[in-house]
PDB file of C-alpha atoms in Angstrom:
ATOM      1  CA  UNK A   1      -3.024 -12.572 -15.492  1.00 53.00           C
ATOM      2  CA  UNK A   2      -5.228  -9.475 -15.204  1.00 79.00           C
ATOM      3  CA  UNK A   3      -3.577  -7.916 -12.147  1.00 91.00           C
ATOM      4  CA  UNK A   4      -1.372  -4.827 -11.951  1.00 95.00           C
ATOM      5  CA  UNK A   5       2.017  -5.483 -13.532  1.00 96.00           C
ATOM      6  CA  UNK A   6       5.269  -3.615 -12.952  1.00 97.00           C
ATOM      7  CA  UNK A   7       8.570  -3.719 -14.794  1.00 97.00           C
ATOM      8  CA  UNK A   8      11.338  -4.242 -14.095  1.00 97.00           C
ATOM      9  CA  UNK A   9      10.935  -6.219 -10.889  1.00 96.00           C
ATOM     10  CA  UNK A  10      14.438  -5.362  -9.758  1.00 97.00           C
ATOM     11  CA  UNK A  11      16.798  -2.562 -10.713  1.00 97.00           C
ATOM     12  CA  UNK A  12      20.327  -1.985  -9.497  1.00 98.00           C
ATOM     13  CA  UNK A  13      21.876   1.307 -10.486  1.00 98.00           C
ATOM     14  CA  UNK A  14      24.802   3.486  -9.564  1.00 97.00           C
ATOM     15  CA  UNK A  15      24.316   6.756  -7.769  1.00 97.00           C
ATOM     16  CA  UNK A  16      23.737   9.587 -10.204  1.00 97.00           C
ATOM     17  CA  UNK A  17      22.112   7.466 -12.907  1.00 98.00           C
ATOM     18  CA  UNK A  18      18.538   7.897 -14.122  1.00 98.00           C
ATOM     19  CA  UNK A  19      16.010   5.068 -13.853  1.00 98.00           C
ATOM     20  CA  UNK A  20      12.502   4.572 -15.218  1.00 98.00           C
ATOM     21  CA  UNK A  21       9.852   2.153 -14.007  1.00 97.00           C
ATOM     22  CA  UNK A  22       6.674   1.108 -15.749  1.00 98.00           C
ATOM     23  CA  UNK A  23       3.259   0.210 -14.349  1.00 98.00           C
ATOM     24  CA  UNK A  24       0.404  -1.402 -16.279  1.00 97.00           C
ATOM     25  CA  UNK A  25      -2.839  -1.129 -14.283  1.00 95.00           C
ATOM     26  CA  UNK A  26      -5.752  -3.525 -14.314  1.00 92.00           C
ATOM     27  CA  UNK A  27      -7.625  -3.135 -17.576  1.00 89.00           C
ATOM     28  CA  UNK A  28     -10.240  -0.352 -17.434  1.00 84.00           C
ATOM     29  CA  UNK A  29      -8.996   0.990 -14.116  1.00 90.00           C
ATOM     30  CA  UNK A  30      -8.798   4.732 -14.647  1.00 90.00           C
ATOM     31  CA  UNK A  31      -7.128   5.564 -11.322  1.00 92.00           C
ATOM     32  CA  UNK A  32      -3.447   4.840 -10.807  1.00 95.00           C
ATOM     33  CA  UNK A  33      -1.262   5.432  -7.747  1.00 95.00           C
ATOM     34  CA  UNK A  34       2.450   5.275  -6.964  1.00 97.00           C
ATOM     35  CA  UNK A  35       3.768   4.477  -3.490  1.00 96.00           C
ATOM     36  CA  UNK A  36       7.255   3.972  -2.069  1.00 97.00           C
ATOM     37  CA  UNK A  37       8.019   1.396   0.609  1.00 96.00           C
ATOM     38  CA  UNK A  38      11.273   1.173   2.540  1.00 94.00           C
ATOM     39  CA  UNK A  39      12.335  -1.796   4.649  1.00 90.00           C
ATOM     40  CA  UNK A  40      10.228  -2.226   7.759  1.00 88.00           C
ATOM     41  CA  UNK A  41       7.832   0.562   6.806  1.00 92.00           C
ATOM     42  CA  UNK A  42       4.425   0.745   5.225  1.00 94.00           C
ATOM     43  CA  UNK A  43       3.964   2.178   1.729  1.00 95.00           C
ATOM     44  CA  UNK A  44       4.059   5.986   1.443  1.00 95.00           C
ATOM     45  CA  UNK A  45       1.906   7.782  -1.113  1.00 94.00           C
ATOM     46  CA  UNK A  46       3.789   9.507  -3.939  1.00 95.00           C
ATOM     47  CA  UNK A  47       1.273  10.505  -6.598  1.00 95.00           C
ATOM     48  CA  UNK A  48      -2.140   9.804  -8.137  1.00 92.00           C
ATOM     49  CA  UNK A  49      -3.553   9.866 -11.676  1.00 94.00           C
ATOM     50  CA  UNK A  50      -7.109   9.878 -12.851  1.00 92.00           C
ATOM     51  CA  UNK A  51      -6.921   8.961 -16.517  1.00 92.00           C
ATOM     52  CA  UNK A  52      -3.974  10.985 -17.851  1.00 93.00           C
ATOM     53  CA  UNK A  53      -4.280  13.803 -15.298  1.00 93.00           C
ATOM     54  CA  UNK A  54      -1.902  13.857 -12.339  1.00 92.00           C
ATOM     55  CA  UNK A  55      -4.188  15.109  -9.579  1.00 90.00           C
ATOM     56  CA  UNK A  56      -2.045  14.901  -6.475  1.00 88.00           C
ATOM     57  CA  UNK A  57       1.654  14.769  -5.651  1.00 90.00           C
ATOM     58  CA  UNK A  58       3.202  14.148  -2.272  1.00 90.00           C
ATOM     59  CA  UNK A  59       5.929  16.446  -1.005  1.00 87.00           C
ATOM     60  CA  UNK A  60       8.013  13.238  -0.965  1.00 82.00           C
ATOM     61  CA  UNK A  61       8.108  13.540  -4.752  1.00 84.00           C
ATOM     62  CA  UNK A  62      11.110  15.815  -5.139  1.00 85.00           C
ATOM     63  CA  UNK A  63      12.096  17.573  -8.369  1.00 90.00           C
ATOM     64  CA  UNK A  64      14.164  14.520  -9.310  1.00 95.00           C
ATOM     65  CA  UNK A  65      11.010  12.422  -9.563  1.00 95.00           C
ATOM     66  CA  UNK A  66       8.533  12.641 -12.414  1.00 95.00           C
ATOM     67  CA  UNK A  67       5.536  10.474 -13.238  1.00 96.00           C
ATOM     68  CA  UNK A  68       3.512  10.339 -16.409  1.00 96.00           C
ATOM     69  CA  UNK A  69       0.479   8.555 -17.738  1.00 96.00           C
ATOM     70  CA  UNK A  70       0.343   9.857 -21.299  1.00 90.00           C
ATOM     71  CA  UNK A  71      -2.667   7.971 -22.661  1.00 86.00           C
ATOM     72  CA  UNK A  72      -4.438   7.155 -19.440  1.00 84.00           C
ATOM     73  CA  UNK A  73      -3.275   3.545 -19.564  1.00 90.00           C
ATOM     74  CA  UNK A  74       0.248   2.609 -18.396  1.00 96.00           C
ATOM     75  CA  UNK A  75       2.330   4.945 -16.249  1.00 97.00           C
ATOM     76  CA  UNK A  76       6.047   5.582 -15.862  1.00 97.00           C
ATOM     77  CA  UNK A  77       7.966   6.834 -12.852  1.00 97.00           C
ATOM     78  CA  UNK A  78      11.383   8.333 -13.539  1.00 97.00           C
ATOM     79  CA  UNK A  79      14.019   9.152 -10.966  1.00 97.00           C
ATOM     80  CA  UNK A  80      16.848  11.393 -12.113  1.00 97.00           C
ATOM     81  CA  UNK A  81      20.288  11.554 -10.508  1.00 97.00           C
ATOM     82  CA  UNK A  82      19.512   8.693  -8.139  1.00 97.00           C
ATOM     83  CA  UNK A  83      20.722   8.843  -4.545  1.00 96.00           C
ATOM     84  CA  UNK A  84      21.263   6.015  -2.088  1.00 95.00           C
ATOM     85  CA  UNK A  85      18.217   7.205  -0.155  1.00 94.00           C
ATOM     86  CA  UNK A  86      16.078   6.359  -3.192  1.00 96.00           C
ATOM     87  CA  UNK A  87      16.652   2.641  -2.559  1.00 97.00           C
ATOM     88  CA  UNK A  88      13.182   1.246  -1.873  1.00 96.00           C
ATOM     89  CA  UNK A  89      10.320  -0.773  -3.313  1.00 97.00           C
ATOM     90  CA  UNK A  90       8.223   1.309  -5.697  1.00 98.00           C
ATOM     91  CA  UNK A  91       4.635   0.110  -5.743  1.00 97.00           C
ATOM     92  CA  UNK A  92       1.905   0.881  -8.240  1.00 97.00           C
ATOM     93  CA  UNK A  93      -1.802   0.435  -7.530  1.00 95.00           C
ATOM     94  CA  UNK A  94      -4.968   0.973  -9.541  1.00 94.00           C
ATOM     95  CA  UNK A  95      -8.663   1.267  -8.855  1.00 91.00           C
ATOM     96  CA  UNK A  96     -11.865   1.261 -10.851  1.00 86.00           C
ATOM     97  CA  UNK A  97     -14.250   4.185 -11.341  1.00 75.00           C
ATOM     98  CA  UNK A  98     -17.097   1.889 -10.353  1.00 68.00           C
ATOM     99  CA  UNK A  99     -15.816   1.274  -6.847  1.00 64.00           C
ATOM    100  CA  UNK A 100     -15.132   3.445  -3.852  1.00 62.00           C
ATOM    101  CA  UNK A 101     -11.749   5.022  -3.372  1.00 59.00           C
ATOM    102  CA  UNK A 102     -10.601   2.389  -0.941  1.00 66.00           C
ATOM    103  CA  UNK A 103     -10.297  -0.511  -3.358  1.00 84.00           C
ATOM    104  CA  UNK A 104      -6.755  -0.055  -4.525  1.00 89.00           C
ATOM    105  CA  UNK A 105      -5.076  -3.126  -6.002  1.00 91.00           C
ATOM    106  CA  UNK A 106      -1.309  -3.268  -5.867  1.00 94.00           C
ATOM    107  CA  UNK A 107       1.262  -4.651  -8.258  1.00 96.00           C
ATOM    108  CA  UNK A 108       4.314  -6.701  -7.212  1.00 95.00           C
ATOM    109  CA  UNK A 109       6.553  -3.638  -7.041  1.00 97.00           C
ATOM    110  CA  UNK A 110       9.924  -2.652  -8.487  1.00 97.00           C
ATOM    111  CA  UNK A 111      12.789  -2.998  -6.039  1.00 97.00           C
ATOM    112  CA  UNK A 112      15.424  -0.310  -6.609  1.00 98.00           C
ATOM    113  CA  UNK A 113      18.924  -0.567  -5.189  1.00 97.00           C
ATOM    114  CA  UNK A 114      21.223   2.434  -5.603  1.00 97.00           C
ATOM    115  CA  UNK A 115      24.889   1.621  -5.036  1.00 96.00           C
TER     116      UNK A 115
ATOM    117  CA  UNK B   1       3.789  11.194  16.368  1.00 74.00           C
ATOM    118  CA  UNK B   2       2.803   9.205  13.285  1.00 82.00           C
ATOM    119  CA  UNK B   3      -0.766   9.444  12.046  1.00 91.00           C
ATOM    120  CA  UNK B   4      -1.078   5.645  12.146  1.00 95.00           C
ATOM    121  CA  UNK B   5       0.667   3.469  14.720  1.00 94.00           C
ATOM    122  CA  UNK B   6       1.065  -0.287  14.382  1.00 95.00           C
ATOM    123  CA  UNK B   7       3.126  -2.696  16.469  1.00 87.00           C
ATOM    124  CA  UNK B   8       5.778  -4.126  14.102  1.00 83.00           C
ATOM    125  CA  UNK B   9       5.944  -7.492  15.895  1.00 85.00           C
ATOM    126  CA  UNK B  10       6.998 -10.134  15.086  1.00 91.00           C
ATOM    127  CA  UNK B  11       3.998 -11.945  16.481  1.00 94.00           C
ATOM    128  CA  UNK B  12       4.356 -15.732  16.693  1.00 96.00           C
ATOM    129  CA  UNK B  13       1.329 -17.954  17.313  1.00 96.00           C
ATOM    130  CA  UNK B  14       0.639 -21.696  17.044  1.00 97.00           C
ATOM    131  CA  UNK B  15      -1.484 -23.008  14.196  1.00 97.00           C
ATOM    132  CA  UNK B  16      -5.201 -22.743  14.978  1.00 97.00           C
ATOM    133  CA  UNK B  17      -4.848 -19.747  17.304  1.00 97.00           C
ATOM    134  CA  UNK B  18      -6.955 -16.601  17.078  1.00 97.00           C
ATOM    135  CA  UNK B  19      -4.785 -13.671  16.029  1.00 97.00           C
ATOM    136  CA  UNK B  20      -5.526 -10.067  16.927  1.00 96.00           C
ATOM    137  CA  UNK B  21      -3.808  -7.293  14.973  1.00 97.00           C
ATOM    138  CA  UNK B  22      -4.335  -3.646  15.839  1.00 96.00           C
ATOM    139  CA  UNK B  23      -3.720  -0.079  14.715  1.00 97.00           C
ATOM    140  CA  UNK B  24      -4.316   3.241  16.399  1.00 97.00           C
ATOM    141  CA  UNK B  25      -4.606   6.562  14.629  1.00 97.00           C
ATOM    142  CA  UNK B  26      -4.741  10.245  15.465  1.00 95.00           C
ATOM    143  CA  UNK B  27      -6.641  11.767  12.513  1.00 94.00           C
ATOM    144  CA  UNK B  28     -10.345  11.858  13.315  1.00 93.00           C
ATOM    145  CA  UNK B  29     -11.105  12.598   9.641  1.00 93.00           C
ATOM    146  CA  UNK B  30     -10.229   9.047   8.563  1.00 93.00           C
ATOM    147  CA  UNK B  31     -13.362   7.341   7.225  1.00 91.00           C
ATOM    148  CA  UNK B  32     -12.073   4.340   5.271  1.00 91.00           C
ATOM    149  CA  UNK B  33     -10.094   1.583   6.955  1.00 94.00           C
ATOM    150  CA  UNK B  34      -8.328  -1.205   5.100  1.00 94.00           C
ATOM    151  CA  UNK B  35      -6.248  -4.249   5.922  1.00 96.00           C
ATOM    152  CA  UNK B  36      -3.667  -5.563   3.501  1.00 96.00           C
ATOM    153  CA  UNK B  37      -1.552  -8.714   3.633  1.00 97.00           C
ATOM    154  CA  UNK B  38       1.965  -8.579   2.220  1.00 96.00           C
ATOM    155  CA  UNK B  39       4.150 -11.609   1.669  1.00 94.00           C
ATOM    156  CA  UNK B  40       7.899 -11.130   1.556  1.00 89.00           C
ATOM    157  CA  UNK B  41       9.025  -9.223  -1.551  1.00 84.00           C
ATOM    158  CA  UNK B  42       5.467  -9.039  -2.925  1.00 89.00           C
ATOM    159  CA  UNK B  43       2.951  -6.232  -3.288  1.00 93.00           C
ATOM    160  CA  UNK B  44       0.206  -5.725  -0.671  1.00 95.00           C
ATOM    161  CA  UNK B  45      -3.006  -7.715  -1.171  1.00 93.00           C
ATOM    162  CA  UNK B  46      -6.321  -6.187  -0.066  1.00 91.00           C
ATOM    163  CA  UNK B  47      -8.004  -8.316   2.614  1.00 93.00           C
ATOM    164  CA  UNK B  48     -10.736  -6.233   4.161  1.00 90.00           C
ATOM    165  CA  UNK B  49     -12.131  -2.722   4.086  1.00 88.00           C
ATOM    166  CA  UNK B  50     -14.579  -0.949   6.363  1.00 89.00           C
ATOM    167  CA  UNK B  51     -16.304   2.385   6.092  1.00 84.00           C
ATOM    168  CA  UNK B  52     -16.641   4.355   9.343  1.00 82.00           C
ATOM    169  CA  UNK B  53     -17.361   2.308  12.475  1.00 81.00           C
ATOM    170  CA  UNK B  54     -18.524  -1.243  12.901  1.00 83.00           C
ATOM    171  CA  UNK B  55     -17.580  -4.811  12.177  1.00 90.00           C
ATOM    172  CA  UNK B  56     -17.126  -6.713   8.962  1.00 91.00           C
ATOM    173  CA  UNK B  57     -16.608 -10.450   8.594  1.00 93.00           C
ATOM    174  CA  UNK B  58     -15.220 -12.394   5.644  1.00 92.00           C
ATOM    175  CA  UNK B  59     -14.477 -16.055   6.196  1.00 95.00           C
ATOM    176  CA  UNK B  60     -11.834 -16.379   8.899  1.00 97.00           C
ATOM    177  CA  UNK B  61     -11.222 -12.624   8.988  1.00 97.00           C
ATOM    178  CA  UNK B  62     -13.101 -10.003  11.022  1.00 96.00           C
ATOM    179  CA  UNK B  63     -12.346  -6.286  10.874  1.00 96.00           C
ATOM    180  CA  UNK B  64     -13.482  -3.918  13.628  1.00 95.00           C
ATOM    181  CA  UNK B  65     -13.390  -0.143  13.760  1.00 95.00           C
ATOM    182  CA  UNK B  66     -13.894   1.898  16.930  1.00 94.00           C
ATOM    183  CA  UNK B  67     -13.782   5.534  15.858  1.00 92.00           C
ATOM    184  CA  UNK B  68     -14.417   6.817  19.371  1.00 92.00           C
ATOM    185  CA  UNK B  69     -11.152   5.220  20.487  1.00 93.00           C
ATOM    186  CA  UNK B  70      -9.393   5.716  17.121  1.00 94.00           C
ATOM    187  CA  UNK B  71      -8.604   2.006  17.115  1.00 94.00           C
ATOM    188  CA  UNK B  72      -9.010  -0.686  14.475  1.00 96.00           C
ATOM    189  CA  UNK B  73      -8.500  -4.439  14.688  1.00 96.00           C
ATOM    190  CA  UNK B  74      -8.208  -7.450  12.424  1.00 97.00           C
ATOM    191  CA  UNK B  75      -8.973 -10.873  13.857  1.00 97.00           C
ATOM    192  CA  UNK B  76      -7.893 -14.072  12.150  1.00 97.00           C
ATOM    193  CA  UNK B  77      -9.585 -17.264  13.339  1.00 97.00           C
ATOM    194  CA  UNK B  78      -8.092 -20.739  12.967  1.00 97.00           C
ATOM    195  CA  UNK B  79      -4.775 -19.264  11.831  1.00 97.00           C
ATOM    196  CA  UNK B  80      -2.758 -21.271   9.295  1.00 97.00           C
ATOM    197  CA  UNK B  81       0.956 -21.286   8.441  1.00 96.00           C
ATOM    198  CA  UNK B  82      -0.033 -19.749   5.089  1.00 96.00           C
ATOM    199  CA  UNK B  83      -1.248 -16.683   7.032  1.00 97.00           C
ATOM    200  CA  UNK B  84       2.381 -15.911   7.892  1.00 97.00           C
ATOM    201  CA  UNK B  85       2.969 -12.497   6.359  1.00 96.00           C
ATOM    202  CA  UNK B  86       3.092  -8.809   7.200  1.00 96.00           C
ATOM    203  CA  UNK B  87      -0.311  -7.244   7.843  1.00 98.00           C
ATOM    204  CA  UNK B  88      -0.676  -3.562   7.006  1.00 97.00           C
ATOM    205  CA  UNK B  89      -3.487  -1.302   8.087  1.00 97.00           C
ATOM    206  CA  UNK B  90      -4.325   1.659   5.863  1.00 95.00           C
ATOM    207  CA  UNK B  91      -6.683   4.589   6.239  1.00 94.00           C
ATOM    208  CA  UNK B  92      -7.963   7.452   4.187  1.00 91.00           C
ATOM    209  CA  UNK B  93     -10.147  10.506   4.538  1.00 89.00           C
ATOM    210  CA  UNK B  94     -13.365  10.815   2.587  1.00 83.00           C
ATOM    211  CA  UNK B  95     -12.728  12.443  -0.794  1.00 77.00           C
ATOM    212  CA  UNK B  96      -8.968  11.834  -0.842  1.00 79.00           C
ATOM    213  CA  UNK B  97      -7.079   9.258  -2.820  1.00 79.00           C
ATOM    214  CA  UNK B  98      -4.051   8.568  -0.731  1.00 84.00           C
ATOM    215  CA  UNK B  99      -3.833   5.854   1.848  1.00 90.00           C
ATOM    216  CA  UNK B 100      -1.899   6.341   5.061  1.00 94.00           C
ATOM    217  CA  UNK B 101      -0.347   3.022   6.021  1.00 96.00           C
ATOM    218  CA  UNK B 102       0.878   1.647   9.318  1.00 96.00           C
ATOM    219  CA  UNK B 103       4.339   0.134   9.473  1.00 95.00           C
ATOM    220  CA  UNK B 104       2.910  -3.400   9.316  1.00 95.00           C
ATOM    221  CA  UNK B 105       2.897  -6.275  11.818  1.00 96.00           C
ATOM    222  CA  UNK B 106       4.906  -9.403  10.971  1.00 95.00           C
ATOM    223  CA  UNK B 107       2.919 -12.530  11.803  1.00 96.00           C
ATOM    224  CA  UNK B 108       4.352 -16.049  12.010  1.00 96.00           C
ATOM    225  CA  UNK B 109       1.968 -18.976  12.400  1.00 97.00           C
ATOM    226  CA  UNK B 110       3.872 -22.030  13.571  1.00 96.00           C
ATOM    227  CA  UNK B 111       2.810 -25.490  12.348  1.00 93.00           C
TER     228      UNK B 111
END
């Protein structure tokens, strides 16, 4: 399968714990995006990478959140000291440098539940 | 007021019906308009995209953009039970990377 992959698919954690999610974009896609989706809502933009550079961060991305893409391939999203309000689906998307900005392809998401 | 408004539904139609899904928006700087389909507990799947105004057709799907009214539509012809999903509209300004999504409309096509 050559689509965007995300791991784990589900994560249950206790409040106050740290969690890390991984996203592997489509091969050769140099742009990578993180979104958060809560129940009954559309995805909300969190951050964007072009290669290894993080070019934009939403104000939704508080100090407890950090994202990296160290070699311009896979990316990780870490949430420190999780809160119940962090419970959501975390979606990763990627796009190719050869296409316009609108062609973002999404992965299956990581569903986080904070108890 | 949200930048993008979308009726959450649910919208129930019989198999074979023509479905009309709509979004309105307030930001006149939006240039790119996308429709995604999302099945339960899955990631969104890109269906259609349109730049600026006009119509675009792909199989049973037609996307329309009316920038003067700040209104976009997705039409699904000959709807099938497999079309049952949540349909999300998304928009972005030229030169930006972030999409602004609607809340999604839940569609149920009854066999």
